[in-house]
Coordinates of C-alpha atoms and ligand atoms in Angstrom, one line a residue:
X1 CA -29.5 -8.6 2.3
X2 CA -32.8 -8.4 3.9
X3 CA -33.0 -6.7 7.2
X4 CA -33.9 -10.0 8.9
X5 CA -30.5 -11.5 8.2
X6 CA -28.8 -8.5 9.1
X7 CA -30.3 -8.5 12.5
X8 CA -28.5 -11.6 13.3
X9 CA -25.6 -10.0 15.6
X10 CA -23.2 -12.6 13.4
X11 CA -24.5 -12.5 10.0
X12 CA -20.7 -11.7 8.6
X13 CA -19.9 -15.4 9.5
X14 CA -22.0 -16.3 6.7
X15 CA -20.7 -14.3 4.1
X16 CA -18.4 -15.4 1.5
X17 CA -17.1 -11.9 -0.5
X18 CA -16.1 -11.2 -4.0
X19 CA -13.7 -8.4 -4.0
X20 CA -14.2 -6.0 -6.9
X21 CA -11.6 -3.9 -8.5
X22 CA -14.0 -1.7 -10.5
X23 CA -11.5 -0.1 -12.4
X24 CA -10.6 -3.2 -13.9
X25 CA -13.7 -5.1 -13.9
X26 CA -15.9 -4.3 -16.8
X27 CA -16.3 -1.0 -18.8
X28 CA -19.6 -0.3 -20.2
X29 CA -18.9 3.2 -21.8
X30 CA -15.9 2.4 -23.9
X31 CA -13.5 4.7 -21.9
X32 CA -11.1 2.0 -21.1
X33 CA -11.8 2.5 -17.4
X34 CA -14.3 -0.3 -15.7
X35 CA -17.4 1.1 -14.1
X36 CA -20.7 0.6 -11.9
X37 CA -22.8 0.0 -15.2
X38 CA -20.2 -2.9 -16.1
X39 CA -20.8 -4.1 -13.0
X40 CA -24.3 -4.1 -12.8
X41 CA -24.0 -6.3 -16.1
X42 CA -22.2 -8.7 -14.6
X43 CA -24.2 -9.4 -11.2
X44 CA -25.7 -12.2 -12.7
X45 CA -22.2 -14.0 -13.3
X46 CA -21.5 -13.2 -9.6
X47 CA -24.7 -14.2 -8.4
X48 CA -23.9 -17.7 -10.3
X49 CA -20.6 -17.8 -8.3
X50 CA -22.8 -18.3 -5.4
X51 CA -21.0 -15.2 -3.4
X52 CA -23.4 -13.4 -1.0
X53 CA -21.3 -9.9 -0.4
X54 CA -19.4 -7.7 -3.1
X55 CA -16.7 -5.5 -1.7
X56 CA -16.0 -2.5 -4.0
X57 CA -12.7 -1.1 -3.6
X58 CA -13.2 2.9 -3.4
X59 CA -15.6 4.5 -6.0
X60 CA -15.7 7.8 -4.7
X61 CA -14.6 10.8 -6.4
X62 CA -10.7 10.9 -6.4
X63 CA -7.8 12.4 -8.5
X64 CA -6.4 8.8 -8.6
X65 CA -2.8 9.0 -7.5
X66 CA -3.4 5.9 -5.7
X67 CA -6.2 4.4 -7.5
X68 CA -9.0 5.7 -5.3
X69 CA -7.2 5.2 -2.2
X70 CA -7.1 9.0 -2.0
X71 CA -10.8 10.4 -1.9
X72 CA -11.5 13.9 -2.4
X73 CA -15.3 13.7 -1.7
X74 CA -16.7 11.0 0.9
X75 CA -20.4 11.4 -0.4
X76 CA -20.6 10.7 -3.9
X77 CA -19.5 8.6 -6.8
X78 CA -16.4 9.3 -9.1
X79 CA -18.0 10.2 -12.6
X80 CA -15.7 7.7 -14.1
X81 CA -17.5 5.2 -12.1
X82 CA -20.9 6.3 -13.1
X83 CA -23.7 8.3 -11.2
X84 CA -25.6 8.1 -7.9
X85 CA -28.4 6.7 -9.6
X86 CA -26.0 3.9 -11.0
X87 CA -25.0 3.4 -7.3
X88 CA -28.7 2.9 -6.5
X89 CA -29.3 0.5 -9.2
X90 CA -26.1 -1.5 -8.3
X91 CA -27.3 -1.7 -4.8
X92 CA -30.7 -2.9 -5.3
X93 CA -29.5 -5.4 -7.8
X94 CA -27.3 -6.6 -5.4
X95 CA -29.8 -6.8 -2.6
X96 CA -32.1 -8.3 -4.9
X97 CA -30.0 -11.2 -5.4
X98 CA -29.2 -11.4 -1.7
X99 CA -25.5 -9.9 -2.0
X100 CA -24.7 -7.4 0.4
X101 CA -22.5 -4.4 -0.4
X102 CA -19.2 -3.6 1.3
X103 CA -17.5 -0.4 0.6
X104 CA -14.0 0.8 1.4
X105 CA -13.6 3.3 3.9
X106 CA -10.3 5.1 3.8
X107 CA -10.2 7.6 6.8
X108 CA -6.3 7.4 7.7
X109 CA -5.8 9.8 4.9
X110 CA -7.3 11.8 2.3
X111 CA -6.8 13.1 -1.1
X112 CA -4.6 16.4 -1.2
X113 CA -7.5 17.6 -3.4
X114 CA -10.2 17.2 -0.5
X115 CA -11.5 20.6 0.4
X116 CA -10.3 20.0 3.9
X117 CA -6.9 19.5 3.1
X118 CA -7.3 22.4 0.6
X119 CA -8.7 24.8 3.5
X120 CA -5.9 23.3 6.0
X121 CA -3.0 24.2 3.9
X122 CA -4.3 27.7 3.9
X123 CA -3.5 28.8 7.4
X124 CA -2.9 27.7 11.0
X125 CA -6.1 29.2 12.4
X126 CA -8.9 28.2 10.1
X127 CA -11.8 25.7 10.7
X128 CA -10.0 22.8 8.9
X129 CA -6.5 23.6 10.3
X130 CA -6.6 20.6 12.7
X131 CA -7.9 18.2 10.6
X132 CA -4.2 16.9 9.5
X133 CA -1.0 16.7 11.3
X134 CA 1.1 20.0 10.7
X135 CA 4.5 20.1 12.2
X136 CA 7.3 22.9 12.1
X137 CA 10.2 22.4 10.5
X138 CA 13.3 21.2 12.7
X139 CA 16.7 22.9 11.8
X140 CA 14.9 24.1 8.4
X141 CA 14.3 20.5 7.4
X142 CA 11.8 17.6 7.7
X143 CA 10.4 16.8 11.4
X144 CA 12.0 13.4 11.4
X145 CA 13.2 10.6 9.1
X146 CA 9.9 9.2 8.4
X147 CA 9.5 7.9 4.8
X148 CA 6.3 7.5 2.6
X149 CA 5.3 4.3 1.8
X150 CA 5.3 5.4 -1.9
X151 CA 9.0 6.7 -1.7
X152 CA 10.6 9.9 -0.3
X153 CA 10.0 11.6 2.9
X154 CA 6.7 11.2 4.9
X155 CA 6.9 15.2 5.3
X156 CA 5.8 17.9 2.3
X157 CA 6.4 21.3 3.2
X158 CA 3.5 24.0 2.6
X159 CA 4.9 27.9 2.6
X160 CA 1.2 29.4 3.4
X161 CA 1.6 27.7 6.6
X162 CA 5.5 27.4 6.7
X163 CA 4.9 23.7 7.9
X164 CA 5.2 20.2 6.9
X165 CA 2.3 17.9 6.7
X166 CA 2.4 14.3 7.0
X167 CA 1.5 11.7 4.8
X168 CA 2.5 7.9 5.4
X169 CA 1.4 7.1 2.0
X170 CA 2.2 9.5 -1.2
X171 CA 1.9 13.2 -0.9
X172 CA -1.3 13.1 -2.4
X173 CA -2.6 11.2 0.8
X174 CA -2.3 13.5 3.7
X175 CA -2.9 11.7 7.0
X176 CA -5.7 12.8 9.0
X177 CA -5.3 14.3 12.8
X178 CA -7.8 12.0 14.6
X179 CA -7.0 13.9 17.9
X180 CA -9.3 16.4 16.3
X181 CA -12.6 16.1 17.6
X182 CA -14.3 17.9 14.6
X183 CA -12.8 15.5 11.9
X184 CA -13.7 12.3 14.3
X185 CA -17.3 13.6 14.2
X186 CA -17.1 13.8 10.3
X187 CA -16.1 10.6 9.9
X188 CA -18.9 9.0 12.1
X189 CA -21.4 11.2 10.3
X190 CA -19.8 9.9 6.6
X191 CA -20.2 6.2 7.8
X192 CA -24.0 6.8 9.2
X193 CA -24.5 8.5 5.9
X194 CA -23.5 5.4 4.0
X195 CA -25.6 3.3 6.4
X196 CA -28.8 5.4 5.0
X197 CA -27.8 4.6 1.4
X198 CA -28.3 0.9 2.4
X199 CA -24.6 0.0 2.8
X200 CA -24.5 -3.3 4.4
X201 CA -20.4 -2.9 5.9
X202 CA -17.2 -1.4 5.1
X203 CA -13.9 -2.7 4.7
X204 CA -11.6 -0.3 6.8
X205 CA -8.3 0.8 5.1
X206 CA -4.8 1.3 6.7
X207 CA -7.1 1.7 10.0
X208 CA -4.1 0.7 12.5
X209 CA -2.1 3.9 11.8
X210 CA -4.7 6.5 13.3
X211 CA -2.7 7.6 16.4
X212 CA 0.9 8.3 15.4
X213 CA 3.8 7.7 17.5
X214 CA 4.1 10.2 20.4
X215 CA 6.7 12.7 20.1
X216 CA 7.4 11.8 16.6
X217 CA 10.6 10.2 17.0
X218 CA 13.1 8.9 14.2
X219 CA 12.0 5.5 12.7
X220 CA 14.6 2.9 13.8
X221 CA 13.8 1.1 10.4
X222 CA 16.6 0.5 7.9
X223 CA 16.7 3.6 5.8
X224 CA 16.1 3.6 1.9
X225 CA 18.5 5.0 -0.5
X226 CA 16.9 8.0 -0.1
X227 CA 17.7 8.4 3.6
X228 CA 14.3 8.2 4.8
X229 CA 12.7 4.9 6.7
X230 CA 9.4 3.7 7.0
X231 CA 7.6 4.2 10.3
X232 CA 4.4 2.1 9.5
X233 CA 5.3 -0.2 12.5
X234 CA 6.0 2.6 15.3
X235 CA 2.8 4.1 14.4
X236 CA 0.5 1.1 14.4
X237 CA -1.8 -0.5 17.1
X238 CA -1.5 2.5 20.0
X239 CA -4.2 3.0 22.5
X240 CA -5.8 5.6 20.9
X241 CA -6.2 3.9 17.7
X242 CA -8.3 1.3 19.3
X243 CA -10.2 4.1 21.2
X244 CA -11.3 5.8 17.9
X245 CA -12.2 2.4 16.2
X246 CA -14.5 1.7 19.4
X247 CA -16.1 4.8 19.1
X248 CA -16.8 4.6 15.5
X249 CA -17.9 1.1 16.0
X250 CA -20.6 2.4 18.9
X251 CA -21.7 5.4 16.9
X252 CA -21.6 4.5 13.4
X253 CA -21.2 0.8 12.7
X254 CA -23.3 -1.1 15.3
X255 CA -26.4 1.1 14.8
X256 CA -26.5 0.0 11.3
X257 CA -25.6 -3.5 11.7
X258 CA -22.6 -3.2 9.3
X259 CA -20.2 -5.8 8.7
X260 CA -16.8 -4.5 9.4
X261 CA -13.3 -5.8 8.3
X262 CA -10.2 -3.6 9.4
X263 CA -7.0 -3.9 7.2
X264 CA -4.4 -3.6 10.1
X265 CA -0.5 -4.1 10.3
X266 CA 0.2 -6.1 12.8
X267 CA 3.3 -8.2 13.6
X268 CA 2.0 -9.9 16.9
X269 CA -1.3 -12.1 16.8
X270 CA -2.2 -10.5 20.0
X271 CA -2.4 -7.1 18.3
X272 CA -4.5 -8.7 15.4
X273 CA -6.6 -10.2 17.8
X274 CA -7.3 -7.0 19.9
X275 CA -9.3 -5.6 16.7
X276 CA -11.3 -8.8 15.9
X277 CA -12.1 -9.6 20.0
X278 CA -16.0 -9.5 19.9
X279 CA -15.8 -8.4 23.3
X280 CA -13.8 -5.3 22.5
X281 CA -16.6 -4.1 19.9
X282 CA -13.9 -3.0 17.1
X283 CA -14.3 -4.5 14.1
X284 CA -15.9 -8.4 13.1
X285 CA -12.7 -9.3 11.2
X286 CA -9.6 -8.0 10.0
X287 CA -7.2 -8.4 7.0
X288 CA -3.6 -8.4 8.1
X289 CA -1.4 -6.1 5.9
X290 CA 1.2 -8.3 4.6
X291 CA 3.4 -6.4 1.9
X292 CA 4.0 -8.7 -1.0
X293 CA 7.8 -8.4 -1.0
X294 CA 8.0 -9.5 2.4
X295 CA 5.5 -12.8 1.6
X296 CA 7.3 -13.5 -2.0
X297 CA 10.5 -14.0 0.0
X298 CA 9.2 -15.4 3.4
X299 CA 6.1 -17.8 2.5
X300 CA 6.0 -21.6 2.2
X301 CA 2.9 -24.2 2.6
X302 CA 4.3 -25.1 6.0
X303 CA 4.7 -21.4 7.2
X304 CA 0.7 -20.8 5.8
X305 CA -0.4 -23.9 7.6
X306 CA 1.6 -22.7 10.9
X307 CA 0.3 -19.4 10.5
X308 CA -3.6 -20.6 10.0
X309 CA -3.2 -22.7 12.7
X310 CA -1.9 -20.0 15.3
X311 CA -4.3 -17.8 13.9
X312 CA -7.3 -20.0 14.6
X313 CA -6.1 -21.0 18.2
X314 CA -5.9 -17.2 18.9
X315 CA -9.3 -16.2 17.7
X316 CA -11.4 -19.4 18.2
X317 CA -13.2 -18.4 21.6
X318 CA -13.2 -14.7 21.1
X319 CA -13.3 -13.1 17.5
X320 CA -13.2 -13.8 13.7
X321 CA -11.3 -14.2 10.7
X322 CA -11.2 -12.7 7.0
X323 CA -9.4 -15.2 5.0
X324 CA -7.8 -14.3 1.5
X325 CA -4.9 -15.2 -0.6
X326 CA -5.2 -12.5 -3.1
X327 CA -6.4 -8.8 -3.4
X328 CA -5.3 -5.7 -5.4
X329 CA -2.2 -5.1 -3.5
X330 CA -0.8 -8.8 -4.2
X331 CA 0.5 -10.9 -7.0
X332 CA -1.9 -13.4 -8.3
X333 CA -2.7 -16.6 -6.1
X334 CA -2.2 -18.8 -8.7
X335 CA 1.4 -17.4 -9.8
X336 CA 2.5 -16.6 -5.8
X337 CA 1.4 -20.0 -4.1
X338 CA 0.4 -22.5 -6.9
X339 CA 1.6 -23.0 -10.5
X340 CA 0.8 -20.5 -13.4
X341 CA 2.1 -23.2 -15.8
X342 CA 1.4 -27.1 -16.1
X343 CA -0.6 -27.2 -12.9
X344 CA -2.5 -24.1 -13.2
X345 CA -6.1 -25.4 -13.3
X346 CA -5.5 -28.0 -10.6
X347 CA -3.6 -25.9 -8.3
X348 CA -6.3 -23.1 -8.8
X349 CA -8.7 -25.6 -7.6
X350 CA -6.5 -26.5 -4.8
X351 CA -6.3 -23.1 -3.3
X352 CA -10.0 -22.5 -3.9
X353 CA -10.7 -25.7 -1.7
X354 CA -8.4 -24.6 0.9
X355 CA -9.7 -21.0 1.3
X356 CA -13.5 -22.4 1.0
X357 CA -12.8 -25.1 3.7
X358 CA -11.4 -22.9 6.3
X359 CA -13.0 -21.4 9.6
X360 CA -13.4 -17.6 9.2
X361 CA -15.3 -15.3 6.1
X362 CA -13.8 -16.4 2.9
X363 CA -12.8 -13.6 0.3
X364 CA -12.6 -14.4 -3.4
X365 CA -10.7 -11.8 -5.6
X366 CA -12.0 -10.9 -9.0
X367 CA -10.5 -13.2 -11.6
X368 CA -9.3 -15.9 -9.1
X369 CA -12.4 -17.9 -10.0
X370 CA -10.9 -18.2 -13.6
X371 CA -7.2 -18.5 -12.5
X372 CA -6.0 -15.4 -13.6
X373 CA -2.6 -15.2 -13.5
X374 CA 0.5 -12.4 -13.0
X375 CA 1.1 -10.2 -15.9
X376 CA 4.7 -9.5 -16.6
X377 CA 4.7 -6.3 -18.7
X378 CA 7.6 -5.8 -20.8
X379 CA 8.9 -2.5 -19.6
X380 CA 8.4 -0.4 -16.4
X381 CA 6.4 2.3 -18.3
X382 CA 3.5 0.0 -18.7
X383 CA 3.3 -0.1 -14.8
X384 CA 0.5 1.9 -13.4
X385 CA 1.0 1.5 -9.6
X386 CA 3.1 4.1 -7.7
X387 CA 4.4 1.5 -5.3
X388 CA 6.0 -0.4 -8.2
X389 CA 7.4 2.9 -9.8
X390 CA 9.2 3.3 -6.3
X391 CA 10.2 -0.2 -6.1
X392 CA 11.8 0.1 -9.6
X393 CA 13.7 3.5 -8.7
X394 CA 14.9 2.2 -5.3
X395 CA 16.4 -1.2 -7.1
X396 CA 18.5 1.1 -9.5
X397 CA 19.4 3.3 -6.8
X398 CA 20.9 0.6 -5.1
X399 CA 23.0 -0.8 -8.2
X400 CA 20.8 -3.0 -9.8
X401 CA 20.6 -3.3 -13.7
X402 CA 17.0 -1.8 -15.4
X403 CA 16.8 -5.8 -16.5
X404 CA 17.2 -6.8 -12.8
X405 CA 14.8 -4.2 -11.7
X406 CA 12.2 -4.9 -13.8
X407 CA 12.5 -8.7 -13.4
X408 CA 11.8 -8.1 -9.4
X409 CA 9.0 -5.4 -10.2
X410 CA 6.9 -8.1 -12.3
X411 CA 6.8 -10.4 -9.4
X412 CA 6.0 -8.1 -6.7
X413 CA 3.8 -5.4 -8.8
X414 CA 0.3 -4.6 -7.6
X415 CA -0.5 -4.3 -11.3
X416 CA -0.6 -8.4 -11.3
X417 CA -4.0 -8.2 -9.7
X418 CA -5.2 -5.2 -11.1
X419 CA -5.0 -5.9 -15.1
X420 CA -8.5 -6.1 -16.6
X421 CA -10.7 -8.8 -15.8
X422 CA -10.7 -11.4 -18.4
X423 CA -14.0 -12.3 -19.9
X424 CA -13.6 -13.2 -23.2
X425 CA -11.1 -14.4 -26.0
X426 CA -11.9 -11.6 -27.9
X427 CA -10.3 -7.8 -28.2
X428 CA -9.1 -6.5 -25.1
X429 CA -10.5 -9.6 -23.3
X430 CA -14.2 -8.4 -23.3
X431 CA -13.1 -5.8 -20.5
X432 CA -13.8 -2.8 -23.0
X433 CA -14.4 -1.5 -26.3
X434 CA -11.6 1.4 -26.0
X435 CA -8.1 0.9 -24.5
X436 CA -7.6 -0.1 -21.4
X437 CA -6.2 1.7 -18.5
X438 CA -3.9 -0.9 -17.9
X439 CA -2.8 -3.6 -20.2
X440 CA -4.8 -6.7 -20.8
X441 CA -2.9 -9.8 -19.9
X442 CA -2.1 -11.5 -23.5
X443 CA -3.0 -15.2 -22.0
X444 CA -6.7 -14.0 -21.9
X445 CA -7.2 -15.8 -25.4
X446 CA -7.1 -19.1 -23.2
X447 CA -8.0 -18.1 -19.6
X448 CA -11.2 -16.1 -19.7
X449 CA -14.7 -16.6 -18.0
X450 CA -16.8 -17.2 -21.2
X451 CA -15.0 -20.5 -21.7
X452 CA -15.4 -21.4 -18.1
X453 CA -18.6 -20.7 -17.3
X454 CA -20.5 -23.9 -19.3
X455 CA -17.6 -26.2 -18.6
X456 CA -17.8 -28.5 -15.7
X457 CA -14.4 -29.3 -15.1
X458 CA -13.3 -25.4 -14.9
X459 CA -11.9 -23.6 -12.3
X460 CA -15.0 -21.2 -12.6
X461 CA -17.2 -24.4 -12.1
X462 CA -15.2 -25.6 -9.2
X463 CA -15.6 -22.5 -7.5
X464 CA -19.2 -22.7 -7.7
X465 CA -19.1 -26.4 -6.0
X466 CA -17.2 -25.3 -3.3
X467 CA -19.0 -22.0 -2.3
X468 CA -22.3 -24.2 -2.6
X469 CA -20.7 -26.7 -0.4
X470 CA -19.9 -24.0 2.2
X471 CA -23.0 -22.4 2.2
X472 CA -25.0 -25.8 2.8
X473 CA -22.8 -26.8 5.7
X474 CA -22.7 -25.1 8.9
X475 CA -19.9 -27.4 10.1
X476 CA -17.8 -25.6 7.2
X477 CA -19.2 -22.0 8.1
X478 CA -19.0 -22.1 11.9
X479 CA -17.3 -25.8 12.9
X480 CA -14.3 -26.6 15.1
X481 CA -10.9 -26.8 13.1
X482 CA -8.4 -29.6 13.6
X483 CA -5.5 -30.2 11.7
X484 CA -3.6 -33.4 11.4
X485 CA 0.0 -34.0 10.0
X486 CA 0.8 -30.0 11.6
X487 CA 4.6 -30.3 10.4
X488 CA 4.4 -32.3 7.0
X489 CA 5.7 -29.6 4.5
X490 CA 3.2 -30.0 1.9
X491 CA 0.2 -31.9 3.1
X492 CA -2.8 -29.8 4.3
X493 CA -5.2 -32.3 6.3
X494 CA -8.0 -30.9 8.6
X495 CA -11.3 -31.8 9.6
X496 CA -14.4 -29.5 10.3
X497 CA -16.9 -30.3 12.7
X498 CA -20.0 -29.2 14.5
X499 CA -22.3 -31.7 16.2
X500 CA -22.5 -35.1 14.2
X501 CA -21.3 -33.1 10.8
X502 CA -17.9 -33.5 9.7
X503 CA -15.6 -32.8 6.6
X504 CA -12.3 -33.4 5.9
X505 CA -10.1 -31.6 3.6
X506 CA -6.8 -33.3 2.2
X507 CA -4.6 -31.3 -0.1
X508 CA -1.0 -31.8 -1.7
X509 CA 0.3 -28.3 -1.6
X510 CA 3.0 -29.1 -3.8
X511 CA 4.0 -30.0 -7.3
X512 CA 5.0 -33.6 -6.4
X513 CA 3.5 -36.6 -5.6
X514 CA 3.1 -37.5 -1.8
X515 CA 2.0 -40.5 0.1
X516 CA -0.8 -39.8 2.4
X517 CA 0.3 -41.6 5.9
X518 CA -3.2 -41.6 7.3
X519 CA -6.0 -44.2 6.6
X520 CA -9.2 -42.2 6.1
X521 CA -10.7 -44.9 3.8
X522 CA -13.4 -45.7 6.3
X523 CA -14.3 -41.9 6.9
X524 CA -16.8 -41.0 4.4
X525 CA -17.6 -40.2 0.9
X526 CA -15.4 -37.9 -1.6
X527 CA -17.7 -35.3 -2.3
X528 CA -15.4 -32.7 -4.3
X529 CA -12.1 -33.7 -6.2
X530 CA -10.1 -31.7 -8.5
X531 CA -8.4 -34.7 -10.0
X532 CA -11.7 -37.1 -10.6
X533 CA -11.0 -39.2 -7.4
X534 CA -14.0 -40.9 -6.2
X535 CA -12.8 -42.7 -3.3
X536 CA -10.0 -42.6 -0.7
X537 CA -7.6 -45.9 -0.4
X538 CA -5.9 -46.7 2.5
X539 CA -2.4 -46.2 0.8
X540 CA -3.2 -43.0 -1.2
X541 CA -0.8 -41.1 -3.2
X542 CA -1.8 -37.6 -3.5
X543 CA -1.2 -36.1 -7.1
X544 CA 0.6 -32.9 -7.2
X545 CA -1.8 -29.9 -6.1
X546 CA -4.4 -32.5 -5.4
X547 CA -7.7 -31.2 -3.3
X548 CA -10.3 -34.0 -1.8
X549 CA -13.1 -33.0 0.2
X550 CA -14.7 -36.2 2.3
X551 CA -18.1 -36.1 4.1
X552 CA -18.2 -38.2 7.3
X553 CA -20.8 -41.0 6.6
Ligands
NOJ601 C1 -4.1 -0.1 1.4 C2 -4.7 -0.6 0.2 O1 -5.3 -1.7 -0.1 C3 -3.9 -0.2 -0.9 O2 -4.0 -0.2 -2.3 C4 -3.8 1.6 -0.7 O3 -2.6 1.8 -1.5 C5 -3.2 1.8 1.0 N1 -3.8 1.3 1.6 C6 -3.2 3.5 1.0 O4 -4.8 3.5 1.1

């Protein structure tokens, strides 16, 4: 990113972000784990897609209990991913191609291997004693009923201090104490340090939990079989958390013109808005945290449409949006929202058209551009993700058979999105010459980048077309949004307008043909279609998962 572009206060509005899960992207040295040199070798592929930003999930040193979301050193690169020189080469390679670099900032918690924690656990009076959240036992037990989100209690006892520490995630991820001023200074200096290294922005992990529920009361959530209950909601979106984020913005993000996207747990749109409001100077945009299990049970095209319309109304005058259907915490979008069988190509293209035509900054998750689908491993041992393991244990503990537990785990597992990127039809999908850290989806013989790159009808080519259309149109990037047929359960139809420039997207978000009840035949020309349609008829019947983009004459 040239400095000129970054100097525009709202440069983040024109980004299309490609999310890379480095462990699973491309392995250059045959150890079965993706790495920076692997990514560097794929920068031309990424540039060909047309995106102009890359978000890397954490690549800092980590014992990897949660694949890098447990950082043990914030200022270097895990040797598993390469050297700092590799990082610099990656940075320069991105910037040369006009691609901004967004790193992941994980500061709700560290790894238990971080030096701060190793010191903090030693005594109640040292330099780092207050960097974490320590509590005395209550009647010889945990201080309250809070559950860690990967199973068991959120409290772990440390005999040296005679106290428990809090971990809202796994016990290897102790929560930082944001009331501690020295800790806050450390985080400011870490962000500024990366700013000096030329990083263009941060996706900020689990950031709505910085200030915990005052008095640490028991959680009212329904308990798991262990008796412990999640406390994420009562620890979210507190006034102190907003204060801490504003401070980070003022002292670290803003001086470097960084693009920031916060991952936040919000039940109410107004809470979400608070983080993304331009007048509050916290984040440029947010990723709402929606656990897959909730979404799998509740999503529908209509619910998605309503949520899009409501979010747009909430943010349109003051705020911005991060929009995505996939990431490393969710099942694959073509499996969850589309059809990974008969209509795989068409539904993958329809989902792409929808994301690229909406307002906000779109995020593309590695592999969605070639229609990668869920991977259904045949045994629980093949899964790596700690939350999948915990989910399976809980299913068994609550009376399900191993077969039932596995079937459900296959649907919700985060490993669906983490299986290696499918580059070729060859061994290990061309991801590694060694044994991949996580099993490759056997469908890679058919679904891979190599077979799609030169094929004008492929999902990859469709992504290129949609991204190019978006980049070339101010109306699509920044224009107003107007839905028609807001209550139709299958049809998504909306217009994007800025000045005299307008586009319409019409999509059938279902596996059935649907008559389109509005006459748009005089609107303009079809510029993109996933079915080969060349003109809009008065009495048009949409084909399953059809998507059409029309430009106003
Ligand atoms: C959200 C990240 O996306 C997820 O992968 C991680 O497990 C948690 N935050 C904890 O850091």
